[in-house]
């Protein structure tokens, strides 16, 4: 009787056969799992055929890495020679059922070179296995390489899932969190996870900056970072999840304008909502009368392709042209052009619009263009000011650009390169998207040695999945706020500060700090954001430079970092000359020195409470840095004077800290955030206990839930900023006519209650909220003991399908829009706040000992 290779592997792994140098005799199959079931390892094969590893659970084989341990592509440095290695297997194997080491060579005859390969498996928890692939070569200055790592079930699975699809359609994936796996017919869940992008050398970059839109760059890294077998492969009984590290999609040179993509006749465009569509002498005229109306133009599309869009137009207002991944009914499944769809107005002259869009994956049946009124970033429609919006379009063209794939990771002579993955096997996960998402984040944190609650593990895992390698050419680490905020590789100073300082990772803290140091302006200011393919110069009087100085002090205190003192001096002098420009201890700035930065003050402003508190903390930081000729010029008395001004924003009658001297009908967490920073950095109280307790008591508690840890607390969250009613007892969301601390442009979205409870109009932002609670706790606010666990619980339960780190939680149940940033980095700073509150210890962070934190 003939048996398949899979049957042979399963049989040999379970029973132990001659030639298997690793493993013990297997136990008989059983349909009842032990309550103490755990994952284990066995080697399959022999010295002649080669060895590979089989994953077992409760003693039964369940998965392997395909036909070999990895596949790889190697090229010489000018890309004229190439060698492909398919399904590599080891020539030696040693180990036990919880640790296997497989070693051997990759012969590259086309390059006349040899790469030494080492694959190590280690069981790190009862449900998680770590796999590390290492390459080393000593024959050439350098090689370009990419490596693919698969996970295959030994039997056809009941279903295949990914982080954003409970039944994954397959193909390349660019989802909120890189995770995908299988569900067996015995309800066992298996998944393949990756270590952080800055360690494995991947990113999620798909655009470059530009105006009016951000086009696809010429080289897009890691387009197949995750690839799941498609239906056609499943029909061939091939089921797999595959990671590919170090592969880039590159536009081919001299390709002309690309291959035309057929678009339907105008009569076949689908109208949605209140609009009319006409054609006159080659000109298409749209009259759109509603912010929810638009026209849908279908076209044939595939994943991992770049499309060039061009047309001429006239319009009295800006409008939107989006690219969708759509189903057969042309319903939107994904907005491929998210935050990247605004076409500027052109009143009289015919203007040309041209851009390139990358289709990272396709979960539907094709693509569509969608033309409509412009919408806000919060997906709130903007009405045309003059009734119907008339858009005229000519020469609409869509082309598919020619591309190719090539390796871009570098294997230098006598330098080892490593790629780390994790496999989890769990028999207790329900078949829901929520549970797959939560399990992926929880098991990654477990695999990395992190300890904490489910929410804490979510924060840690999400942080690491947003720490990337900057570009193929510039392999330093960066921190992305989210995959959409950083689609063009944008890194923001504020986000990176709070993200990385939430953990005790010395490599990240020093590496990202140094990147910002290198980006320092001639006047000493630290930039607001930095990008890989186009400069974005925003060195201005916000909180970037003060936060960078705080980072310097923290790195020196925690890691003993040797600081770039000349850069530190210039940054300190910039702060003193800018924020204390009158030398009177009263802060002056042109921006809010905090996250509520949707308004600016071109002439400068000196009456913002948060700015005053930031000045007080910044002066103390500068003094503590011991900068020769700078720090000793700041007296303790002068710092106390600035602190006194900060305290003066407390209103003893209204019993809260005012945002400005003139605002008495709004309250938030920004006003007390400098107090948290002072407590965190120096253990010093600036505000009194009475001020902090009264302020926190005035912020309304929202979203009550009976299943919260403390349902009697009357709610699970508090808003970042909220209006207070005239009687001083109630609260309300802001409107387009009433919006203190918010610009008119931003507040226009508040009309008709469109944004009640959304974003800065009463949304709940975890990082600043829990920091406020911790500061309150240190001031004796006893409600913190219930507010903190309730808010941690809310982060992964208020939006049940998204148990992830959120940008914000919507607080009005009638407006449940949570935005597009559902895996968000900077909430990891909560881990630091919890340490301050005594609710965590630094020993629970695996980076504490690894990176030499003091």
CSV table of N, CA, C and O in Angstrom, one decimal, residues 599 721 734-745 747-748 750:
chain,number,residue,atom,x,y,z
A,599,UNK,N,-5.8,72.7,16.7
A,599,UNK,CA,-5.9,74.2,16.6
A,599,UNK,C,-4.5,74.7,16.7
A,599,UNK,O,-3.6,74.1,17.4
A,721,UNK,N,-11.9,65.1,26.3
A,721,UNK,CA,-12.3,66.5,26.4
A,721,UNK,C,-13.8,66.5,26.2
A,721,UNK,O,-14.3,65.9,25.2
A,734,UNK,N,-19.7,68.6,22.1
A,734,UNK,CA,-19.5,69.9,21.4
A,734,UNK,C,-20.3,69.9,20.1
A,734,UNK,O,-20.7,68.8,19.6
A,735,UNK,N,-20.5,71.1,19.5
A,735,UNK,CA,-21.2,71.2,18.3
A,735,UNK,C,-20.3,72.1,17.3
A,735,UNK,O,-19.3,72.6,17.7
A,736,UNK,N,-20.8,72.3,16.1
A,736,UNK,CA,-20.1,73.2,15.2
A,736,UNK,C,-20.1,74.6,15.6
A,736,UNK,O,-19.3,75.4,15.1
A,737,UNK,N,-21.0,75.0,16.5
A,737,UNK,CA,-21.1,76.4,17.0
A,737,UNK,C,-20.4,76.5,18.4
A,737,UNK,O,-20.1,77.6,18.8
A,738,UNK,N,-20.2,75.4,19.1
A,738,UNK,CA,-19.6,75.5,20.4
A,738,UNK,C,-18.5,74.4,20.5
A,738,UNK,O,-18.8,73.2,20.5
A,739,UNK,N,-17.3,74.9,20.4
A,739,UNK,CA,-16.2,74.0,20.3
A,739,UNK,C,-14.9,74.6,20.9
A,739,UNK,O,-13.9,74.9,20.1
A,740,UNK,N,-14.8,74.9,22.1
A,740,UNK,CA,-13.6,75.5,22.7
A,740,UNK,C,-12.4,74.6,22.5
A,740,UNK,O,-12.5,73.3,22.5
A,741,UNK,N,-11.2,75.2,22.2
A,741,UNK,CA,-10.0,74.5,22.0
A,741,UNK,C,-9.9,73.7,20.7
A,741,UNK,O,-9.0,72.9,20.5
A,742,UNK,N,-10.9,73.9,19.8
A,742,UNK,CA,-11.0,73.1,18.6
A,742,UNK,C,-11.1,74.1,17.4
A,742,UNK,O,-11.9,75.1,17.5
A,743,UNK,N,-10.4,73.9,16.4
A,743,UNK,CA,-10.4,74.9,15.2
A,743,UNK,C,-11.8,74.8,14.5
A,743,UNK,O,-12.5,73.8,14.6
A,744,UNK,N,-12.2,75.9,13.9
A,744,UNK,CA,-13.4,75.9,13.1
A,744,UNK,C,-13.5,74.9,12.0
A,744,UNK,O,-14.5,74.2,11.8
A,745,UNK,N,-12.3,74.6,11.4
A,745,UNK,CA,-12.3,73.7,10.3
A,745,UNK,C,-12.6,72.3,10.9
A,745,UNK,O,-13.4,71.5,10.3
A,747,UNK,N,-14.1,71.6,13.7
A,747,UNK,CA,-15.4,71.6,14.4
A,747,UNK,C,-16.5,71.6,13.4
A,747,UNK,O,-17.7,71.2,13.7
A,748,UNK,N,-16.3,71.9,12.1
A,748,UNK,CA,-17.3,71.8,11.1
A,748,UNK,C,-17.9,70.4,11.0
A,748,UNK,O,-19.1,70.2,10.6
A,750,UNK,N,-18.6,68.6,13.4
A,750,UNK,CA,-19.5,68.4,14.6
A,750,UNK,C,-20.9,68.7,14.3
A,750,UNK,O,-21.8,68.4,15.1
